[in-house]
Coordinates of C-alpha atoms and ligand atoms in Angstrom, one line a residue:
X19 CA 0.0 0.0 0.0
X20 CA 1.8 3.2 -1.1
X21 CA 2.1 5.8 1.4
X22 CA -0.6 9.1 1.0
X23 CA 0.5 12.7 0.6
X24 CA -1.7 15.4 0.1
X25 CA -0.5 18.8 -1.3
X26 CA -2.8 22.2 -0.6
X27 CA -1.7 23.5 -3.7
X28 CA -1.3 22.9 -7.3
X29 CA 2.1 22.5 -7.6
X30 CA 4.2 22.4 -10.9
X31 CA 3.1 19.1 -13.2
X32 CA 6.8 17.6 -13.2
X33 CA 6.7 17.6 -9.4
X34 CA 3.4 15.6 -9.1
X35 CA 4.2 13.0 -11.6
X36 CA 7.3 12.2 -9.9
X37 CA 5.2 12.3 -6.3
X38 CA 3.0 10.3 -7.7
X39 CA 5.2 7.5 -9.3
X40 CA 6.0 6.7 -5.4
X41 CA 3.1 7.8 -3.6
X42 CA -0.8 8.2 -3.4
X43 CA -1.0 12.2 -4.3
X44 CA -4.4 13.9 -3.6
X45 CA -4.5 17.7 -4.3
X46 CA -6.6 20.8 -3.6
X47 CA -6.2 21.6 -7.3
X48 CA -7.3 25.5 -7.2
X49 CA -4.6 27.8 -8.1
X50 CA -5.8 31.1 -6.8
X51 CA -7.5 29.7 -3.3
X52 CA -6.5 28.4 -0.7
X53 CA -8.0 24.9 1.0
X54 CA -10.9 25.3 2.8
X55 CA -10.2 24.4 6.7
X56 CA -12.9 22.2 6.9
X57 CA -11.5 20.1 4.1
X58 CA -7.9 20.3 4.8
X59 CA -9.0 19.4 8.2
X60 CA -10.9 16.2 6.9
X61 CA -8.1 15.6 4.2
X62 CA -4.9 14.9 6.9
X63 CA -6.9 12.1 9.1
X64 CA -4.8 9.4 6.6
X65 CA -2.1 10.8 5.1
X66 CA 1.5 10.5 6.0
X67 CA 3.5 13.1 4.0
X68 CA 1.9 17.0 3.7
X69 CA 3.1 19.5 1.5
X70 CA 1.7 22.9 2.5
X71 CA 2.0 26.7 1.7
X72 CA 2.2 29.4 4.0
X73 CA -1.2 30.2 3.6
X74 CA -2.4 27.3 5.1
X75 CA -2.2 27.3 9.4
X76 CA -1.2 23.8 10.2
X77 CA -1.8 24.4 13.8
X78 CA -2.7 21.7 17.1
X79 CA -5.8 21.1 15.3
X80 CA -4.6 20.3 12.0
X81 CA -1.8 18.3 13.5
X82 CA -4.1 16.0 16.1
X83 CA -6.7 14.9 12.9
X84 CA -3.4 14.0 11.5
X85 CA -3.0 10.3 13.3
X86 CA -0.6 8.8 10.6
X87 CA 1.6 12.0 10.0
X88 CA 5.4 12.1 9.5
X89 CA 6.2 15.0 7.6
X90 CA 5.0 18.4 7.3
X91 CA 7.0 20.3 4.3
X92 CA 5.9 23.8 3.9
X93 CA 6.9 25.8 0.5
X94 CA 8.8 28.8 2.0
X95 CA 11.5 29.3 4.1
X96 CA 9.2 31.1 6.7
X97 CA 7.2 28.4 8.9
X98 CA 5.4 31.1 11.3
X99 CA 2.4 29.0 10.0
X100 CA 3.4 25.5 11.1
X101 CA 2.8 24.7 15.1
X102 CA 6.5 23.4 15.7
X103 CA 6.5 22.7 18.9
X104 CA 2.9 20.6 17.9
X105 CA 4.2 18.7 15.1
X106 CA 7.9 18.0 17.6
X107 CA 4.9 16.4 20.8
X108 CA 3.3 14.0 17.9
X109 CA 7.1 13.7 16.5
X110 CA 6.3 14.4 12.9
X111 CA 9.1 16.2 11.1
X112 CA 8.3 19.8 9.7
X113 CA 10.6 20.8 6.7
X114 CA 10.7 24.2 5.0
X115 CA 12.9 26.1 1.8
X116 CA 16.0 28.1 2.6
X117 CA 18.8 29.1 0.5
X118 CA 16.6 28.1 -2.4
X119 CA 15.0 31.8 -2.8
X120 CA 17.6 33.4 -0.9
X121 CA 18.8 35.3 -4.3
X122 CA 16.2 36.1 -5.6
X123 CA 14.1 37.6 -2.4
X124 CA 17.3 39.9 -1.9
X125 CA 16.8 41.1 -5.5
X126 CA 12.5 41.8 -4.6
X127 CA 13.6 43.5 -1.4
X128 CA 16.3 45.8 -3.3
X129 CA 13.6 46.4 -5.7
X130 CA 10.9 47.4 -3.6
X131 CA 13.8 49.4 -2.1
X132 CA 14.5 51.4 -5.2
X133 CA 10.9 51.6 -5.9
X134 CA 9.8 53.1 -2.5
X135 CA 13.0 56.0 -3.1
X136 CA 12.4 56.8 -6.5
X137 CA 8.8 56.7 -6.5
X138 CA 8.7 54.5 -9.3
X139 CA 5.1 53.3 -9.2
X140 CA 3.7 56.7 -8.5
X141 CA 5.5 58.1 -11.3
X142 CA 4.4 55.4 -13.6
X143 CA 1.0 56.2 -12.9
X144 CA 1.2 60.1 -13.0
X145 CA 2.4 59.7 -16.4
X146 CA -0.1 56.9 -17.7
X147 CA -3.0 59.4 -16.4
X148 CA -2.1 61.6 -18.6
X149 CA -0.7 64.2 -15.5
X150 CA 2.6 64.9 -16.8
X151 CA 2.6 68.2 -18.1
X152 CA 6.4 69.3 -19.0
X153 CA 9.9 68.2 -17.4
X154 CA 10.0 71.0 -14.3
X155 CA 13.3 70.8 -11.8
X156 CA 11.3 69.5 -7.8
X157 CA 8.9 66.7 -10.0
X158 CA 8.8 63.5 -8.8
X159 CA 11.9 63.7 -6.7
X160 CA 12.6 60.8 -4.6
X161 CA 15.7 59.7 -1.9
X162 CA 19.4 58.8 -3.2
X163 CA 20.4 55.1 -2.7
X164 CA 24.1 55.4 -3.9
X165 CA 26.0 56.2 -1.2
X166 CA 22.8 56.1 1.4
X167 CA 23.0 54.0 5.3
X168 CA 21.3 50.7 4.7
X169 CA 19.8 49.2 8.5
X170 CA 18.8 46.2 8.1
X171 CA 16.9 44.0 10.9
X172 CA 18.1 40.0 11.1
X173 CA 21.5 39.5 9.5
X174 CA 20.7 35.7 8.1
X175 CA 20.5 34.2 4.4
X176 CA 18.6 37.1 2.7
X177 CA 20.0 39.6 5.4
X178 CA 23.4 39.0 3.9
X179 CA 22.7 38.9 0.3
X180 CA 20.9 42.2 1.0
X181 CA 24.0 43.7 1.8
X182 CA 26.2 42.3 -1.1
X183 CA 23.3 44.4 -3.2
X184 CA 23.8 47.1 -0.9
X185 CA 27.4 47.1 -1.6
X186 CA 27.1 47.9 -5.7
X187 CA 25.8 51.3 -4.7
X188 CA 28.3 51.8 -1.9
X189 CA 25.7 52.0 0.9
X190 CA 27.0 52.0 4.6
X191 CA 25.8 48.9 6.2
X192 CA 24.2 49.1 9.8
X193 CA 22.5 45.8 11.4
X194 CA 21.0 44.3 14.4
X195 CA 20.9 40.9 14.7
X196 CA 20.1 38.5 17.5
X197 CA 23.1 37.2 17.5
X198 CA 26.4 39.5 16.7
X199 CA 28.4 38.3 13.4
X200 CA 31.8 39.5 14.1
X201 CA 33.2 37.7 11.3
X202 CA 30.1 38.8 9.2
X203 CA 31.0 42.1 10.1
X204 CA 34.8 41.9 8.7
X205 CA 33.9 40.0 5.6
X206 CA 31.5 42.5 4.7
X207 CA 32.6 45.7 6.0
X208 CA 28.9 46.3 7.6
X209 CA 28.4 47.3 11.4
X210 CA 26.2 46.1 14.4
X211 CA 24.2 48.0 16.3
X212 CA 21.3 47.6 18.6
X213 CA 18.1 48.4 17.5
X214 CA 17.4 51.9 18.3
X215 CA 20.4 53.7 16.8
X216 CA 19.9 51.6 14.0
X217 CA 16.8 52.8 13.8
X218 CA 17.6 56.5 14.5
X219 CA 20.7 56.6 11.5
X220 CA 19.2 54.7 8.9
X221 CA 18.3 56.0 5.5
X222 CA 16.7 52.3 4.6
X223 CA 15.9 50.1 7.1
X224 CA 14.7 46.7 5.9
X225 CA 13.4 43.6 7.7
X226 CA 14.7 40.2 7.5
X227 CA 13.9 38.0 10.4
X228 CA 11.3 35.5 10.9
X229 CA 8.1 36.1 12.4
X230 CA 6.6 34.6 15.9
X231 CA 4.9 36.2 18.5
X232 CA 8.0 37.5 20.5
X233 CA 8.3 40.1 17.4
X234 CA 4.6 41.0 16.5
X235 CA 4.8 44.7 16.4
X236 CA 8.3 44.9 16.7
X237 CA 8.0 47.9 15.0
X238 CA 5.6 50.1 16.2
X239 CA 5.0 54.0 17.1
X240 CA 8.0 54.7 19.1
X241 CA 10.1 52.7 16.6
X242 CA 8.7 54.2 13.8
X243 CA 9.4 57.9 15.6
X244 CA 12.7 57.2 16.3
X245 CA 13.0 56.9 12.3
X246 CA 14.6 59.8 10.4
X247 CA 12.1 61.8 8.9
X248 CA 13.4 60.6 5.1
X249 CA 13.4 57.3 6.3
X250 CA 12.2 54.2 4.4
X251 CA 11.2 51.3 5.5
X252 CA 11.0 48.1 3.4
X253 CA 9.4 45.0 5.2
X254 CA 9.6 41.7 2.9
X255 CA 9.6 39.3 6.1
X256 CA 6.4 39.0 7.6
X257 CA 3.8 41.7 7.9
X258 CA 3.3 41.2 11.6
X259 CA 6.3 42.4 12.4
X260 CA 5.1 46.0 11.2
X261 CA 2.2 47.3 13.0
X262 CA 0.3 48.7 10.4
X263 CA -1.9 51.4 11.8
X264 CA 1.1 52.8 13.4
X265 CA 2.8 53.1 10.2
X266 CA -0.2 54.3 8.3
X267 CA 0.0 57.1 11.0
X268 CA 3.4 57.5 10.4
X269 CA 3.6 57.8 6.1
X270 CA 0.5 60.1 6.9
X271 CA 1.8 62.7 8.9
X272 CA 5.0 63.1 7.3
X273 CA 6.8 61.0 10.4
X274 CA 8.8 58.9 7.6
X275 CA 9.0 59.5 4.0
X276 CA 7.8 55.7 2.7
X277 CA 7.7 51.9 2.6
X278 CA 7.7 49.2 0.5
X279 CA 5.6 46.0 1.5
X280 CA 5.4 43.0 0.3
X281 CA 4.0 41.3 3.8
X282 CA 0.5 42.4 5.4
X283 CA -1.0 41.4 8.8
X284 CA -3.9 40.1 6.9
X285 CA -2.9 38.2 3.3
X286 CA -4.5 39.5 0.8
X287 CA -4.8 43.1 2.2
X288 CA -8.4 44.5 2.1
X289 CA -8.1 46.5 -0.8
X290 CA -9.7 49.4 1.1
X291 CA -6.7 49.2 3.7
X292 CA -6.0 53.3 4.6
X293 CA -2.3 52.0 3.6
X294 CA -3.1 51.2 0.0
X295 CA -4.3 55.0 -0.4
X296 CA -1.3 56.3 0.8
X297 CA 0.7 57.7 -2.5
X298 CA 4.2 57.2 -0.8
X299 CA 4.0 53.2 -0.2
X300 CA 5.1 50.7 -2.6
X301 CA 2.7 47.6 -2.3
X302 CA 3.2 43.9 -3.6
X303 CA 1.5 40.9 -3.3
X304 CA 4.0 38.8 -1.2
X305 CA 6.0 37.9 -4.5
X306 CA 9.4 38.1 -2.7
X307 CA 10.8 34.6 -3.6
X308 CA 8.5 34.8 -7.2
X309 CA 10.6 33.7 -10.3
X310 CA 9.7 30.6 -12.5
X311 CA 13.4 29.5 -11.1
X312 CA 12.8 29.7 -7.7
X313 CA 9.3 28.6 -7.0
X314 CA 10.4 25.6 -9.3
X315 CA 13.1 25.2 -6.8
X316 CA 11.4 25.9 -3.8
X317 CA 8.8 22.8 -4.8
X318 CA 11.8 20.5 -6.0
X319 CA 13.0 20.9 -2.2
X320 CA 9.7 20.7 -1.0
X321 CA 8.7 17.2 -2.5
X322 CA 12.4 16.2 -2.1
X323 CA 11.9 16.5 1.9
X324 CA 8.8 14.6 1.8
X325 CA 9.8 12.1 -0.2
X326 CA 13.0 11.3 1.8
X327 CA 11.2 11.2 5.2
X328 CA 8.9 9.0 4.1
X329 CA 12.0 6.7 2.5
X330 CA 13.0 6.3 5.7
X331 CA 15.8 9.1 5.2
X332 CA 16.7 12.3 6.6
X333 CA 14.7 15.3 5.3
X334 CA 17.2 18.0 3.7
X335 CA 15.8 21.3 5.1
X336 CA 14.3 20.4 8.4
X337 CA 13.2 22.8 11.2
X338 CA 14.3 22.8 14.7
X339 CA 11.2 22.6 16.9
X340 CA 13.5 25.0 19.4
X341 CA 13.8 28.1 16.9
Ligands
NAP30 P1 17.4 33.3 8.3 O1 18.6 32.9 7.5 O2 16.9 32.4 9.4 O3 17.6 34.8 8.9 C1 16.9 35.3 9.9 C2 17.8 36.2 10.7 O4 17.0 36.9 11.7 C3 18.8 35.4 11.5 O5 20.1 36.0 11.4 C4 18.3 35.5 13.0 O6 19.3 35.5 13.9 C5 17.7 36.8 13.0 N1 16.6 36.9 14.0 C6 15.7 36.0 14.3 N2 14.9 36.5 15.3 C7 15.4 37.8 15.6 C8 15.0 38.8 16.5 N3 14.0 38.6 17.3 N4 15.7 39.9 16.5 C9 16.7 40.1 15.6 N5 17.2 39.2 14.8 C10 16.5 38.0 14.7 O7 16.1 33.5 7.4 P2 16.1 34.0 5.9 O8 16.2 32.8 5.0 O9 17.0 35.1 5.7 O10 14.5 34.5 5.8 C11 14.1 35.5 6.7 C12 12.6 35.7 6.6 O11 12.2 36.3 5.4 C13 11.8 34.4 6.6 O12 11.6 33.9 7.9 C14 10.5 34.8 6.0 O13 9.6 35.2 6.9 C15 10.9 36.0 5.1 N6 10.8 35.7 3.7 C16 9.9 36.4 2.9 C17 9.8 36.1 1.6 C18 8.8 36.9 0.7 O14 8.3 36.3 -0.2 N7 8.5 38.1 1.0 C19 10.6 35.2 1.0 C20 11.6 34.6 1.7 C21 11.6 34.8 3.1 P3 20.3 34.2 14.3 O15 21.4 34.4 13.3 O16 20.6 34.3 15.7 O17 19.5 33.0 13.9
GLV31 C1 8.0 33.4 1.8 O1 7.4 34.3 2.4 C2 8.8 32.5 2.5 O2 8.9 32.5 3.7 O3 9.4 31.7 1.8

């Protein structure tokens, strides 16, 4: 009897076939939406391998229906929506994506940068509704990267490709980190600092850790008034690490100068959110790690983690339940 997996998302065809030359693969097959709870929820009682996204919360309920459950491999390098410490108590092994999308999340969050500092999207539109009147001197005049401080918040994978883009336009490198990287800090000729003078000489200050409830809201009001008043903030991690009314508040009154978001508290964003009618944030539909390459990739791993736990081996990319 070949084992069961079950897959909350239509992954690439390649993938599947090869799942499904080893294993009994059932599918929610809808691109653009996600599983329902109730059938995900009836869906895990037999399965033994899951291949998730992160829009699905695989959480003590999920887990407990789950009786015959050995691996939980989630399609992004972010697991905030896997119970860890659930899955560790019924030992199943969770598995996630890093390094995979590294690159190419680095290259999204420099380009949200560029686009939040040059108004790039704004400008875009100004000219496509037929505002742009003649070339004048003060138009459309955004923030200098060359040569600008860079802070950015969680030196890890994409923290430190962040920085080698940095680099190219000879940015000065300021990070906080929870733990210190002297040798990082050599290597790439970037300095630590704790959080609030990061966050009180930064030009660009851009998020890179994981989320979990110890940093919902890290940045909030104070943090966000600490910020210089041409500040920009990029968040690319996950959106509840930015509380989003306070930095609504913020872009409004002039506090900062702009953001670029590809994360939101709530996934899709409500498309009457007060932040989407702010002119002076960059908004993006969580497509940090999105290029044919890497979401190819990022799948690859995924079904090569299931595949291997449930051969008996050791998954490539697991998760620590302590992290
Ligand atoms: P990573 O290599 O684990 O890096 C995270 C870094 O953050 C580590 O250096 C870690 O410190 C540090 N950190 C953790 N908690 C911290 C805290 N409370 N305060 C300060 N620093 C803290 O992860 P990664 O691969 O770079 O990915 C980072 C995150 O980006 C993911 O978790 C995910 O949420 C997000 N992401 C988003 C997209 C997207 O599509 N927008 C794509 C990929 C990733 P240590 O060195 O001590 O562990
Ligand atoms: C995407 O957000 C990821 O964590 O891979």
């Amino acid at each position: 009897m070949p084992k069961t997996i079950y897959i909350t998302r239509k992954l690439p065809e390649v993938i599947i076939e090869k799942l499904s030359s080893h294993f009994q693969v059932r599918m929610w097959d809808q691109e653009d939406v996600p599983v329902p709870r109730e059938v995900l929820l009836k869906e895990v009682e037999d399965i033994d391998g899951l291949i998730c996204l992160l829009t699905e919360q695989i959480d003590e309920e999920v887990i407990y229906k789950a009786q015959n459950l050995k691996v939980i491999s989630n399609v992004a390098v972010g697991y905030n929506n896997i119970d860890v410490q659930a899955a560790a108590r019924k030992g199943i092994i969770v598995t996630n994506t890093p390094g995979v999308l590294t690159e190419t999340t680095a290259d999204l969050t420099f380009a949200l940068l560029m686009a939040a500092a040059r108004r790039i999207v704004y400008a875009s539109d100004y000219l496509r509704s037929g505002e742009w009147g003649a070339w004048s001197l003060m138009q459309l005049t955004g923030q200098d990267i060359y040569g600008a401080t860079l802070g950015i918040i969680g030196l890890g994978r994409i923290g430190e490709a962040l920085v080698k883009r940095a680099k190219g336009f000879d940015m000065r490198v300021l990070y906080y980190s929870r733990t210190r990287k002297p040798d990082k800090e050599q290597e790439l000729g970037i300095h630590y600092m704790e959080m609030e003078p990061l966050l009180q000489h930064s030009d660009f200050i851009c998020i890179m850790i994981p989320y979990s409830k110890e940093v919902h809201h890290l940045i909030g009001k104070k943090e966000l008034s600490l910020m210089k008043k041409n500040a920009i903030l990029i968040n690319t991690a996950r959106g509840g690490i930015v509380d989003e009314d306070a930095l609504y508040q913020a872009l409004k009154n002039g506090e900062i100068w702009g953001a670029g978001l590809d994360v939101f508290e709530q996934e899709p964003i409500r498309v009457d959110h007060p932040l989407l009618s702010l002119p002076n944030v960059v908004t993006l539909p969580h497509i940090g790690s999105a290029s044919v390459k890497t979401r190819m990739n990022m799948a690859q791993l995924a079904a090569d983690n299931v595949m291997n736990v449930l051969n008996g081996k050791q998954p490539i990319t697991p998760v620590r339940a302590e992290s």
